[in-house]
Tab-separated table of C-alpha atoms in Angstrom:
chain	number	residue	atom	x	y	z
A	1	LEU	CA	7.107	-1.114	-0.244
A	2	ALA	CA	4.099	1.223	-2.279
A	3	TYR	CA	3.495	0.354	-5.801
A	4	THR	CA	0.729	0.976	-8.077
A	5	TYR	CA	-0.590	-0.433	-11.650
A	6	VAL	CA	-2.684	1.512	-14.281
A	7	ASN	CA	-4.272	-0.625	-16.980
A	8	SER	CA	-1.500	-3.693	-16.050
A	9	ILE	CA	1.687	-1.110	-16.148
A	10	ARG	CA	3.762	-0.728	-12.942
A	11	LEU	CA	3.930	2.984	-12.461
A	12	ASN	CA	6.062	2.962	-9.635
A	13	SER	CA	8.016	1.028	-6.381
A	14	GLU	CA	9.263	2.981	-3.902
A	15	VAL	CA	10.000	1.767	-0.297
A	16	ILE	CA	7.866	4.014	2.027
A	17	GLY	CA	8.671	2.396	5.335
A	18	VAL	CA	10.289	0.234	7.924
A	19	VAL	CA	8.719	-1.458	10.809
A	20	LYS	CA	10.692	-3.138	13.510
A	21	PRO	CA	9.106	-6.039	15.455
A	22	ASN	CA	6.742	-5.721	18.329
A	23	GLU	CA	6.319	-1.630	16.597
A	24	ARG	CA	2.905	-0.316	15.702
A	25	PHE	CA	2.051	1.274	12.584
A	26	TYR	CA	-0.540	2.954	10.395
A	27	ALA	CA	-0.389	2.810	6.578
A	28	SER	CA	-3.242	4.127	3.954
A	29	ILE	CA	-3.920	4.241	0.390
A	30	THR	CA	-6.354	7.476	-0.591
A	31	VAL	CA	-7.754	7.218	-3.732
A	32	HIS	CA	-8.792	10.348	-5.261
A	33	SER	CA	-10.135	10.950	-8.978
A	34	ASP	CA	-6.455	12.357	-10.067
A	35	LYS	CA	-4.251	10.495	-7.447
A	36	TYR	CA	-3.217	7.706	-5.443
A	37	VAL	CA	-2.048	8.901	-1.922
A	38	TYR	CA	0.090	6.581	-0.089
A	39	ASN	CA	0.494	7.361	3.810
A	40	PHE	CA	3.145	5.797	6.383
A	41	ASN	CA	2.930	6.523	10.228
A	42	ASN	CA	0.445	9.687	9.068
A	43	GLU	CA	2.960	11.046	6.926
A	44	LYS	CA	2.312	11.575	3.138
A	45	LEU	CA	4.933	10.053	1.327
A	46	LEU	CA	3.697	9.628	-1.842
A	47	GLU	CA	1.462	10.572	-4.548
A	48	VAL	CA	1.184	8.801	-8.153
A	49	ASP	CA	-1.251	10.214	-10.868
A	50	ASN	CA	-3.814	8.860	-11.558
A	51	LYS	CA	-4.076	9.283	-15.494
A	52	ASP	CA	-7.230	7.701	-16.486
A	53	GLY	CA	-9.139	9.217	-13.993
A	54	LYS	CA	-11.391	6.883	-13.017
A	55	LYS	CA	-12.086	5.600	-8.988
A	56	TRP	CA	-11.391	2.720	-8.752
A	57	MET	CA	-12.222	-0.410	-6.040
A	58	PHE	CA	-9.047	-2.135	-4.919
A	59	LYS	CA	-9.592	-5.745	-6.146
A	60	TYR	CA	-6.437	-7.338	-4.090
A	61	LYS	CA	-6.022	-7.135	-0.573
A	62	LEU	CA	-2.587	-8.282	-0.956
A	63	TYR	CA	-0.655	-8.851	2.800
A	64	PRO	CA	3.128	-8.995	3.547
A	65	TYR	CA	5.026	-10.513	1.132
A	66	PHE	CA	8.685	-12.074	2.303
A	67	GLY	CA	9.557	-13.857	-1.084
A	68	GLY	CA	8.907	-17.297	-2.647
A	69	ASN	CA	7.733	-19.528	-0.045
A	70	LYS	CA	9.269	-18.326	2.876
A	71	THR	CA	6.790	-16.991	5.946
A	72	ALA	CA	7.199	-13.858	8.179
A	73	PRO	CA	10.244	-13.867	10.430
A	74	ASN	CA	8.378	-12.830	13.002
A	75	GLU	CA	4.737	-13.284	14.250
A	76	MET	CA	2.418	-10.775	12.592
A	77	LYS	CA	-1.046	-9.398	13.210
A	78	ILE	CA	-2.306	-7.251	10.464
A	79	LYS	CA	-5.918	-5.641	10.550
A	80	ILE	CA	-7.406	-4.157	7.224
A	81	LYS	CA	-9.957	-1.746	7.786
A	82	LYS	CA	-12.052	-0.351	4.391
A	83	LEU	CA	-13.288	3.067	4.789
């Protein structure tokens, strides 16, 4: 699920991919001065306008969320790299 907030307003919410257990995948968010680009498995899937034109740094790194206090249904290994 890809979603973007600007000035505390949620601009979008869209499923960009599905991953099966034991399946590797690649996902990225690229920040440009005029847009955010979401990629999943090296395919550009979503572009969101950056209306204020500010190039910002990520404030939070949110890991997968399964709702409430539920744990992951399978063992997961997650690597986050800041480029």
